[in-house]
Every structure is written in structure tokens, then in C-alpha cells.
Short mmCIF file of C-alpha atoms in Angstrom, two decimals:
data_model
loop_
_atom_site.label_atom_id
_atom_site.label_comp_id
_atom_site.label_asym_id
_atom_site.label_seq_id
_atom_site.Cartn_x
_atom_site.Cartn_y
_atom_site.Cartn_z
CA MET A 1 116.04 123.74 119.56
CA SER A 2 119.80 123.35 119.79
CA THR A 3 121.69 120.47 118.29
CA LYS A 4 122.87 119.45 121.75
CA THR A 5 119.31 119.25 123.03
CA GLU A 6 118.26 117.21 120.02
CA ALA A 7 121.12 114.81 120.65
CA ASP A 8 120.14 114.53 124.33
CA LEU A 9 116.54 113.77 123.41
CA GLU A 10 117.65 111.15 120.88
CA GLY A 11 119.91 109.52 123.44
CA ASN A 12 117.20 109.49 126.12
CA ARG A 13 114.71 107.95 123.70
CA ARG A 14 117.08 105.25 122.46
CA ILE A 15 118.78 104.43 125.78
CA LEU A 16 116.30 103.63 128.52
CA THR A 17 117.11 103.00 132.17
CA LEU A 18 115.50 100.93 134.88
CA LYS A 19 116.21 101.33 138.58
CA ASN A 20 115.18 98.53 140.92
CA LEU A 21 116.63 97.96 144.38
CA MET A 22 120.45 97.97 144.01
CA GLY A 23 120.52 97.18 140.28
CA ARG A 24 120.52 99.49 137.28
CA SER A 25 119.54 98.35 133.78
CA LEU A 26 120.70 100.13 130.64
CA ILE A 27 118.31 99.21 127.84
CA LEU A 28 119.05 99.67 124.11
CA ASN A 29 115.88 100.84 122.37
CA ARG A 30 116.38 101.20 118.62
CA PRO A 31 114.78 97.94 117.49
CA GLU A 32 114.03 99.05 113.92
CA ALA A 33 117.81 99.26 113.32
CA LEU A 34 118.73 96.22 115.45
CA ASN A 35 119.96 98.70 118.08
CA ALA A 36 122.81 99.98 115.89
CA LEU A 37 124.56 102.64 117.97
CA THR A 38 124.18 106.29 117.04
CA HIS A 39 126.40 108.98 118.52
CA PRO A 40 123.65 110.24 120.87
CA MET A 41 123.19 106.66 122.13
CA VAL A 42 126.90 106.37 122.88
CA LEU A 43 126.86 109.67 124.79
CA ALA A 44 123.78 108.59 126.77
CA ILE A 45 125.45 105.31 127.75
CA LYS A 46 128.52 107.24 128.88
CA LYS A 47 126.44 109.60 130.99
CA HIS A 48 124.61 106.82 132.81
CA LEU A 49 127.68 104.67 133.41
CA LEU A 50 129.65 107.57 134.85
CA GLY A 51 126.75 108.49 137.14
CA TRP A 52 126.11 104.97 138.40
CA GLN A 53 129.78 104.36 139.07
CA LYS A 54 129.66 107.05 141.77
CA SER A 55 126.28 106.04 143.21
CA GLU A 56 126.21 104.18 146.53
CA LEU A 57 122.72 102.97 145.61
CA CYS A 58 123.97 100.92 142.64
CA ASN A 59 125.79 97.61 143.01
CA VAL A 60 125.42 96.00 139.59
CA ILE A 61 124.66 97.20 136.03
CA ILE A 62 122.76 95.12 133.48
CA LEU A 63 123.14 95.90 129.77
CA ARG A 64 120.30 94.57 127.64
CA SER A 65 118.03 95.23 124.69
CA ASN A 66 114.32 95.98 124.40
CA SER A 67 114.14 93.68 121.38
CA PRO A 68 114.43 89.86 121.22
CA ARG A 69 116.04 90.16 117.77
CA ALA A 70 119.21 92.01 118.72
CA PHE A 71 121.33 93.13 121.63
CA CYS A 72 123.20 95.48 119.30
CA ALA A 73 124.10 94.75 115.68
CA GLY A 74 126.85 97.38 115.36
CA GLY A 75 127.40 101.11 115.02
CA ASP A 76 125.71 103.54 112.68
CA VAL A 77 128.56 103.49 110.19
CA VAL A 78 126.31 104.79 107.40
CA ARG A 79 125.99 108.08 109.29
CA VAL A 80 129.70 108.14 110.10
CA SER A 81 130.62 107.60 106.45
CA SER A 82 128.17 110.30 105.37
CA ASP A 83 129.63 112.78 107.86
CA TRP A 84 133.17 112.18 106.60
CA GLU A 85 132.24 112.36 102.93
CA SER A 86 130.29 115.60 103.45
CA GLY A 87 133.27 117.29 105.11
CA ASN A 88 132.38 116.76 108.77
CA GLN A 89 135.52 114.80 109.51
CA ARG A 90 135.66 115.93 113.13
CA GLY A 91 132.12 114.63 113.70
CA ALA A 92 132.93 111.26 112.14
CA MET A 93 136.04 110.83 114.28
CA GLN A 94 134.25 112.04 117.40
CA PHE A 95 131.87 109.09 117.11
CA PHE A 96 134.78 106.66 117.27
CA MET A 97 136.54 108.58 120.04
CA ASP A 98 133.40 108.50 122.20
CA GLU A 99 132.54 104.90 121.32
CA TYR A 100 136.02 103.62 122.17
CA ALA A 101 136.06 105.69 125.37
CA VAL A 102 132.83 103.98 126.47
CA ASN A 103 134.24 100.55 125.58
CA HIS A 104 137.31 101.30 127.68
CA LEU A 105 135.16 102.66 130.52
CA ILE A 106 133.36 99.31 130.64
CA ALA A 107 136.73 97.55 130.83
CA SER A 108 137.76 99.90 133.67
CA TYR A 109 134.45 99.84 135.54
CA GLU A 110 134.62 99.43 139.30
CA LYS A 111 131.28 97.62 139.63
CA PRO A 112 130.05 94.40 138.01
CA ILE A 113 128.52 94.82 134.56
CA VAL A 114 126.40 92.00 133.15
CA ALA A 115 125.68 92.09 129.41
CA LEU A 116 122.70 90.01 128.26
CA LEU A 117 123.54 89.11 124.66
CA ASP A 118 120.12 88.00 123.41
CA GLY A 119 119.98 88.20 119.60
CA TYR A 120 122.46 89.79 117.17
CA THR A 121 125.66 90.96 118.88
CA MET A 122 127.99 92.41 116.29
CA GLY A 123 130.55 95.20 115.92
CA GLY A 124 129.59 97.96 118.32
CA GLY A 125 127.47 95.51 120.32
CA VAL A 126 130.56 93.40 120.91
CA GLY A 127 132.36 96.53 122.13
CA LEU A 128 129.61 97.17 124.69
CA SER A 129 129.78 93.64 126.03
CA MET A 130 133.17 91.99 125.50
CA HIS A 131 134.97 94.19 128.03
CA ALA A 132 132.37 93.55 130.76
CA ALA A 133 133.17 91.01 133.46
CA PHE A 134 130.03 89.01 132.66
CA ARG A 135 128.66 88.22 129.17
CA VAL A 136 125.57 86.03 129.01
CA ALA A 137 124.71 84.25 125.76
CA THR A 138 121.37 82.64 124.93
CA GLU A 139 120.15 80.23 122.27
CA SER A 140 119.32 83.33 120.16
CA THR A 141 122.75 84.97 120.34
CA VAL A 142 124.54 85.57 117.03
CA PHE A 143 128.07 86.98 117.33
CA ALA A 144 130.22 88.40 114.54
CA MET A 145 132.89 90.98 113.78
CA PRO A 146 132.08 91.48 110.05
CA GLU A 147 133.99 94.70 109.42
CA THR A 148 136.31 93.43 106.68
CA ASN A 149 133.17 92.85 104.62
CA ILE A 150 132.54 96.62 104.47
CA GLY A 151 136.15 97.72 104.02
CA PHE A 152 136.74 98.52 107.70
CA PHE A 153 138.55 96.49 110.40
CA PRO A 154 137.49 94.80 113.67
CA ASP A 155 137.50 97.66 116.19
CA VAL A 156 135.83 98.41 119.58
CA GLY A 157 138.77 96.72 121.32
CA ALA A 158 139.01 93.70 119.00
CA SER A 159 142.75 94.43 118.75
CA PHE A 160 142.87 93.36 122.39
CA PHE A 161 140.39 90.51 122.73
CA LEU A 162 140.66 88.65 119.41
CA PRO A 163 144.42 87.86 119.70
CA ARG A 164 143.82 86.50 123.22
CA MET A 165 141.33 83.86 122.14
CA ASP A 166 142.32 80.19 121.88
CA GLY A 167 144.90 79.49 119.19
CA GLN A 168 144.11 81.33 115.95
CA THR A 169 140.37 81.50 116.59
CA GLY A 170 140.39 85.28 116.98
CA MET A 171 142.38 85.77 113.80
CA TYR A 172 139.89 83.58 111.93
CA LEU A 173 136.87 85.45 113.29
CA GLY A 174 138.43 88.86 112.67
CA LEU A 175 139.42 88.20 109.06
CA THR A 176 136.35 86.26 107.94
CA GLY A 177 133.56 87.81 110.01
CA GLN A 178 132.33 84.27 110.69
CA ARG A 179 129.28 84.05 112.92
CA LEU A 180 129.09 82.10 116.17
CA LYS A 181 125.82 81.18 117.82
CA GLY A 182 124.53 80.22 121.25
CA ARG A 183 126.89 78.00 123.24
CA ASP A 184 129.63 78.64 120.67
CA LEU A 185 130.30 81.91 122.47
CA VAL A 186 130.97 80.17 125.79
CA TYR A 187 133.41 77.64 124.34
CA ALA A 188 135.16 80.37 122.32
CA GLY A 189 135.58 82.52 125.45
CA ILE A 190 133.36 85.33 124.22
CA ALA A 191 130.55 84.69 126.71
CA THR A 192 131.03 83.72 130.34
CA HIS A 193 127.65 82.00 130.76
CA PHE A 194 124.81 80.44 128.77
CA VAL A 195 121.28 81.16 130.01
CA PRO A 196 118.10 80.33 128.05
CA SER A 197 116.37 83.53 126.97
CA GLU A 198 113.18 82.66 128.83
CA ARG A 199 115.15 82.91 132.09
CA LEU A 200 116.60 86.39 131.46
CA PRO A 201 113.79 88.34 133.22
CA MET A 202 114.28 86.19 136.33
CA LEU A 203 118.04 86.65 136.11
CA GLU A 204 117.70 90.42 135.85
CA LYS A 205 115.42 90.46 138.90
CA ARG A 206 117.88 88.30 140.84
CA LEU A 207 120.81 90.59 139.97
CA GLN A 208 118.87 93.64 141.12
CA GLU A 209 118.59 92.09 144.58
CA ILE A 210 122.34 91.87 145.14
CA ASP A 211 123.18 94.14 148.07
CA VAL A 212 126.97 94.21 147.79
CA VAL A 213 129.55 95.10 145.13
CA ASP A 214 131.05 91.63 144.80
CA TYR A 215 131.93 89.95 141.51
CA ASN A 216 131.86 86.46 143.00
CA VAL A 217 128.34 87.02 144.33
CA VAL A 218 127.23 88.16 140.88
CA ASN A 219 128.86 85.11 139.30
CA ARG A 220 127.06 82.73 141.65
CA ALA A 221 123.77 84.49 140.97
CA ILE A 222 124.16 84.02 137.20
CA GLU A 223 125.14 80.38 137.68
CA GLU A 224 121.73 79.76 139.28
CA PHE A 225 120.14 80.27 135.84
CA VAL A 226 122.68 78.53 133.60
CA ALA A 227 121.46 75.63 131.44
CA GLN A 228 123.35 72.34 131.32
CA PRO A 229 124.64 71.20 127.90
CA GLU A 230 122.87 68.16 126.51
CA GLY A 231 124.66 64.84 126.09
CA GLY A 232 127.76 65.73 128.11
CA GLU A 233 129.79 66.67 125.02
CA ILE A 234 131.03 70.02 123.74
CA GLU A 235 128.51 71.89 121.58
CA TYR A 236 130.86 74.04 119.49
CA SER A 237 130.44 74.67 115.78
CA LEU A 238 134.20 75.18 115.37
CA GLY A 239 135.05 72.01 117.26
CA GLY A 240 135.69 69.90 114.18
CA VAL A 241 137.90 72.49 112.45
CA ARG A 242 139.90 74.01 115.30
CA GLU A 243 143.13 72.32 114.24
CA ALA A 244 142.60 73.46 110.65
CA ILE A 245 141.99 77.02 111.86
CA ASP A 246 145.32 77.00 113.68
CA ARG A 247 147.13 75.52 110.69
CA CYS A 248 145.75 78.02 108.19
CA PHE A 249 145.60 81.25 110.19
CA ARG A 250 148.99 81.09 111.94
CA PHE A 251 150.78 83.10 109.25
CA ASN A 252 151.73 86.77 109.22
CA LYS A 253 150.85 87.35 105.58
CA VAL A 254 147.38 87.12 104.08
CA GLU A 255 148.86 85.50 100.97
CA ASN A 256 150.20 82.64 103.11
CA ILE A 257 146.82 82.18 104.79
CA VAL A 258 145.13 82.02 101.40
CA GLU A 259 147.63 79.44 100.15
CA ALA A 260 147.19 77.34 103.31
CA LEU A 261 143.42 77.37 102.81
CA ARG A 262 143.83 76.31 99.18
CA GLN A 263 145.96 73.34 100.25
CA GLU A 264 143.55 72.46 103.06
CA ALA A 265 140.60 72.60 100.64
CA GLU A 266 142.16 69.79 98.60
CA VAL A 267 141.71 67.40 101.52
CA GLU A 268 138.45 65.46 101.60
CA GLY A 269 136.23 65.73 104.64
CA VAL A 270 134.97 68.34 107.08
CA GLU A 271 138.19 70.35 107.21
CA GLY A 272 138.52 70.49 103.43
CA GLU A 273 134.93 71.66 103.03
CA TRP A 274 135.46 74.29 105.71
CA ALA A 275 138.62 75.55 104.00
CA GLY A 276 136.82 75.87 100.66
CA ARG A 277 134.01 77.91 102.20
CA THR A 278 136.46 80.06 104.14
CA LEU A 279 138.55 80.77 101.07
CA GLU A 280 135.49 81.82 99.10
CA ARG A 281 134.45 84.08 101.97
CA LEU A 282 137.86 85.77 102.19
CA MET A 283 137.88 86.44 98.45
CA GLY A 284 134.81 88.66 98.86
CA MET A 285 136.36 90.86 101.54
CA SER A 286 138.22 94.12 100.99
CA PRO A 287 141.83 93.08 100.24
CA SER A 288 143.23 96.14 101.99
CA SER A 289 141.03 95.47 105.03
CA LEU A 290 142.32 91.91 105.24
CA LYS A 291 145.94 93.03 105.23
CA LEU A 292 145.26 95.83 107.70
CA THR A 293 143.35 93.51 110.04
CA LEU A 294 146.05 90.85 110.07
CA GLU A 295 148.70 93.41 111.01
CA GLN A 296 146.39 95.03 113.57
CA LEU A 297 145.62 91.78 115.38
CA ARG A 298 149.23 90.61 115.42
CA LYS A 299 150.23 93.93 116.97
CA GLY A 300 147.25 93.88 119.33
CA GLY A 301 148.48 90.71 121.00
CA ALA A 302 151.35 92.73 122.50
CA CYS A 303 149.29 95.84 123.39
CA ASN A 304 147.74 96.70 126.71
CA ILE A 305 144.10 97.69 126.47
CA GLN A 306 144.76 101.44 126.29
CA GLU A 307 147.33 100.97 123.55
CA ALA A 308 144.87 98.80 121.62
CA PHE A 309 142.18 101.49 121.58
CA ALA A 310 144.69 104.20 120.70
CA MET A 311 145.88 102.12 117.75
CA GLU A 312 142.32 101.52 116.59
CA LEU A 313 141.58 105.24 116.59
CA ARG A 314 144.49 105.83 114.20
CA LEU A 315 143.30 102.98 112.00
CA ALA A 316 139.74 104.34 111.97
CA GLU A 317 140.99 107.69 110.71
CA GLY A 318 142.97 105.93 108.02
CA ARG A 319 140.00 103.86 106.86
CA LEU A 320 137.71 106.89 106.77
CA GLY A 321 140.20 108.42 104.36
CA SER A 322 140.23 105.31 102.19
CA HIS A 323 138.11 104.32 99.21
CA ASP A 324 137.13 100.87 100.44
CA MET A 325 135.29 101.78 103.64
CA HIS A 326 132.85 104.13 101.90
CA GLU A 327 132.50 101.78 98.92
CA GLY A 328 131.76 98.83 101.20
CA ILE A 329 129.19 100.73 103.23
CA GLN A 330 127.45 101.96 100.08
CA ALA A 331 127.43 98.56 98.37
CA LEU A 332 126.34 96.47 101.35
CA LEU A 333 124.35 98.83 103.58
CA VAL A 334 123.00 101.61 101.35
CA ARG A 335 122.58 100.27 97.77
CA LYS A 336 122.50 96.71 99.13
CA SER A 337 123.81 95.53 95.78
CA ASN A 338 126.56 93.41 97.40
CA ASP A 339 128.94 94.31 94.59
CA PRO A 340 131.71 96.45 96.15
CA GLN A 341 134.49 97.50 93.79
CA TRP A 342 137.56 97.22 95.98
CA GLN A 343 140.71 99.28 95.35
CA PRO A 344 143.15 97.57 95.07
CA PRO A 345 141.09 94.63 93.76
CA SER A 346 143.32 91.82 95.08
CA VAL A 347 145.45 90.95 98.09
CA GLU A 348 148.55 90.77 95.89
CA ALA A 349 148.00 94.33 94.69
CA VAL A 350 147.99 95.83 98.20
CA ASP A 351 151.27 97.60 98.99
CA MET A 352 151.79 96.58 102.61
CA ALA A 353 154.83 98.81 103.12
CA LYS A 354 152.81 101.84 102.04
CA MET A 355 149.84 100.77 104.15
CA TYR A 356 152.05 100.36 107.21
CA LEU A 357 153.31 103.92 106.88
CA GLU A 358 149.81 105.31 106.30
CA TYR A 359 148.13 103.50 109.17
CA PHE A 360 150.64 102.60 111.84
CA GLU A 361 153.27 105.33 111.65
CA ARG A 362 151.27 108.39 110.60
CA ARG A 363 150.68 111.18 113.09
CA SER A 364 147.10 112.03 113.93
CA ASP A 365 145.28 115.11 115.19
CA TYR A 366 142.88 112.85 117.13
CA GLN A 367 143.76 111.35 120.50
CA MET A 368 141.88 109.07 122.88
CA GLU A 369 140.58 110.61 126.09
CA PHE A 370 140.09 107.68 128.43
CA LEU A 371 137.35 107.75 131.06
CA GLY A 372 138.88 104.94 133.14
CA GLY A 373 142.34 103.92 134.22
CA ALA A 374 142.56 100.33 132.97
CA ALA A 375 145.87 99.56 131.22
CA PHE A 376 146.01 95.80 131.76
CA ASN A 377 147.55 93.21 129.43
CA GLU A 378 144.96 90.57 130.32
CA TYR A 379 141.37 90.95 131.46
CA PRO A 380 141.37 91.05 135.29
CA TYR A 381 138.26 88.87 135.70
CA ALA A 382 138.01 85.26 134.54
CA PHE A 383 134.46 83.97 134.96
CA GLY A 384 134.31 82.05 131.69
CA LEU A 385 135.67 78.63 130.81
CA PRO A 386 139.43 78.01 131.09
CA SER A 387 141.43 78.86 128.00
CA GLU A 388 143.65 76.45 126.07
CA LYS A 389 146.61 78.47 127.34
CA GLU A 390 145.56 77.93 130.97
CA ILE A 391 144.93 74.22 130.45
CA GLY A 392 148.27 73.78 128.66
CA GLY A 393 150.13 75.64 131.38
CA PHE A 394 148.68 73.35 134.03
CA VAL A 395 149.48 70.15 132.11
CA ARG A 396 153.06 71.33 131.51
CA GLY A 397 153.51 72.18 135.20
CA GLU A 398 153.79 75.94 134.67
CA ASN A 399 150.97 76.54 137.16
CA PRO A 400 152.39 76.22 140.72
CA GLN A 401 149.23 74.37 141.76
CA ALA A 402 150.11 71.55 139.35
CA GLY A 403 152.90 70.37 141.65
CA ASP A 404 156.09 68.58 140.62
CA PHE A 405 154.55 65.41 139.20
CA ALA A 406 153.08 64.61 135.79
CA LEU A 407 149.29 64.56 135.78
CA THR A 408 146.61 62.18 134.62
CA ARG A 409 143.54 63.32 132.66
CA GLY A 410 141.36 62.81 135.71
CA GLU A 411 143.60 65.02 137.83
CA VAL A 412 143.62 67.82 135.25
CA VAL A 413 139.85 67.76 134.80
CA ALA A 414 139.27 67.59 138.56
CA PHE A 415 141.50 70.61 139.14
CA PHE A 416 139.65 72.89 136.71
CA VAL A 417 136.22 71.67 137.82
CA ARG A 418 137.15 72.35 141.44
CA GLU A 419 138.73 75.75 140.74
CA SER A 420 135.65 76.88 138.80
CA GLY A 421 133.23 75.82 141.52
CA ASN A 422 131.86 73.05 139.28
CA LYS A 423 130.99 75.55 136.55
CA VAL A 424 128.81 74.23 133.75
CA GLY A 425 130.87 73.47 130.63
CA VAL A 426 134.29 73.25 132.28
CA ARG A 427 134.46 69.46 132.23
CA GLU A 428 133.42 69.34 128.56
CA LYS A 429 135.90 71.97 127.40
CA VAL A 430 138.86 70.62 129.35
CA ASN A 431 138.27 67.10 128.04
CA TRP A 432 137.93 68.44 124.48
CA VAL A 433 141.22 70.36 124.74
CA LEU A 434 143.00 67.36 126.25
CA ASP A 435 141.72 65.15 123.42
CA ARG A 436 143.29 67.51 120.87
CA LYS A 437 146.41 68.71 122.64
CA THR A 438 147.75 65.81 124.72
CA ARG A 439 148.85 62.21 124.46
CA LEU A 440 149.67 59.57 127.03
CA MET A 441 153.30 59.09 127.97
CA PRO A 442 154.61 55.63 126.96
CA ASP A 443 153.45 52.89 129.36
CA SER A 444 151.80 55.50 131.56
CA SER A 445 148.48 57.19 132.33
CA VAL A 446 150.01 60.66 132.64
CA LEU A 447 149.59 63.33 129.97
CA GLN A 448 152.11 65.03 127.70
CA TRP A 449 151.18 68.31 126.02
CA VAL A 450 151.70 68.17 122.26
CA LYS A 451 152.33 71.33 120.26
#
């Protein structure tokens, strides 16, 4: 039996498909490994997506898991590391080239894709979902980009989506690998909707009935199953520390971020406790990964989506040639001793000038081959909650629909609720942002945006 046939069989066994009416479901089926993506799985996903994109009998694609524990907890980096270390460098890089090509294909896709993020959604699982127009979180969803913990960097398009999150939230998540759960994902902008897991089978059935390729129709169908937040207030685990996140993670040097956290940790209260925990967490990460990630995400904010993936491919090659990636994978995923010996051992010992030359200016023999044409600077579909940037622009009058007059809180909230079609969570998020970012003008009820 040829290697190609074995790979095809593996892909077909681990990636299942379901055809019903006008919907197509792509089902991850490697539950014993939390659906960690192997190379054959990536190739199988590519094959099905390319085929369904051309089919007139398919109007919507659903990405989901066969396991309630995980949508997809990452990529099979143990195998990738082993390939590189054993001399199969082309094979190791081909995994990333194919994985990133599939991620970009999802971003470019010409039909609605709905990712059902029930359970662990990390690393490679984020790459399969974040670039889709619709991302549905449940009470069981656990999101993270934990790559700095194994000596790697946040990839699968994180260079594009993390810098575009509210304030410094993306920088914080990318450097620390902090987990978000449930409704957190909606308020952070990672998920577009929150649907209780018990409703997912009904949602999938409803999506399969859609008889037209129309993103707004798909959005309205998902909204039928969305759960209302309890109590009318924002349910966001980062809510109490968002200002501290912006204060500490706004710098362009890891050393400055560390110092800001140390100062913040001296303050009593929720923010001080958060800073202490965050500082301890950062100190366990690969120092070279932290510096690489910070530079990557700052650059990614100015990249279009193709440029972001091309940059990540160069960085992946660089990390595969490093000590820390293989050491991190061995210590945390193979030996499971949780005692990686990083080289260099501290942030201060990392030569950033040398790293910049090695990772960002080096020439590579590997190039991305994109399967879609997307080269946008912002995601073209906005079915989630409004961002802080959008809310700020409206308050400051930068949005033409704001008119020429200063606005009251009620007018701002009413605008976003109306524009979203009374979407669940909009009122709560807009009020929360206005509480933090605005103040009343003297002797007036109109708002002023405060930096």
C-alpha cells in the first residue's frame, strides 16, 4: 500500500462528512487526541472544501467535532517536530504550508462556513474556525493560543486576527496563552454567537435547510438558537482587568511589559492579583518565543491576510530550526515533565537584533501556495458584537451615520442595537465599553470619548 493511499485512508477516517439537503458537515473524528490535526486530516479538509465550493447542491458548510470534549485542540506538533529532527524537513514544512493554505481558503471561501466550537478550541482548531464568517461558542468552549508555552508562536493566522482584537487583548492572549471560556469568546470578538450545546443538533438541522447562499439568512438562522445572557450585564472574565491589560501590554518590548506587570502587581485588588498571576505565567514561557511573538503581532497589525500567512510560514521554519520548539514539545507533550530548559534562559538574554535577521529578513525555500484570493486588511463579514474601535468611531463622529451632533448614551446604544437587528449581547457590550471609555461633557448628557 502506498504512502499516499495510507494518508488518504487516514484522512477519510478522521474527517467525516455529512450531506443533508443543501448543507454539508465536516466532522473532526480523532477524539482520543482531542481532534489534534494530522497532515492527512488537513489534506482531507482541503479536498472537501474545494469540492463543495464548486457544488451547486451545497449552500452552507458546518465544521464540527464528533466529540463533546473538543472541537480541535491544535495540530499534531509532536509529529512535525519528529519529522524535522529526523531529517524530513520538507515533510515538517509541508504540514504548515498545507495547514495555512486551508486556513486561508476558509477566509476566502465563497459560501457561508459555520464553525461549532463545542469544547477545546486551541491552536490549529482556532485556525479552522477564526477565519470563518460564523463562529458559534457554547458553555463548553475553551479557547487558547498556547504556543509560547511550547517554544513556538501563535500561528494559523493569529498574526492577522489577534492584533485586530479590542485594545491589547490579542497581545495578551498571544503572549500568555490565557484561556477564555463560553461567552468570553463573544465579548472578545472570537465567536459571533453563543448557543447552548444542547441546541447544536437543532441548529445544524436548521442550517442544512437553507436553500440559498446568503450570509444574512445564515446569521438569522443562528440567531434563532442564541441564548440570552442572564442578569442583563456583561459576562466576560476579562471585564475587570481590561484597562490593566491595555496598560501593561501596550509596549513594543517584552522587558517593558514585564516591568509594567511588576508595577501593576504592587497595587491591591483585582488588577494587582491579575498582574501577579500574569507575570508568573510569562516567566514560564520560552523567552525567545515571547520576543518573537511580540514582534510578529505588532507587524501583523499592518499585514493583509495573505502577508500574515506568508510571514508565519517563515517564522515556522525558523522555530523548527530552533532549540526551544523541540525542547518545549518534548517537555510538555512527550515527557510531560513540564520542565523545559529554554535557550536563552531569560528575556534579557535574547538578542532581538539577531532574531530579527534570522526570522524576518531571512530568505526561505518555502513559499505559500494560496487556494483562495482573499487579501483583505479586515475581515469582510461582521456578524459578531461591535468592536471598541467601531463604538469609539461612532461616538467621535467618524461614522457618517453619527451625524454632526454629539450623542447621548441612549442614542449610541440604540444605534448599535438597531444596526445589529437587536442582536443578543450588543446592548451589554456597548454599555460596558461606554462605561470604560467615555464621560459626560460638562453640564450635558452627551458623551466624550476618553483615550
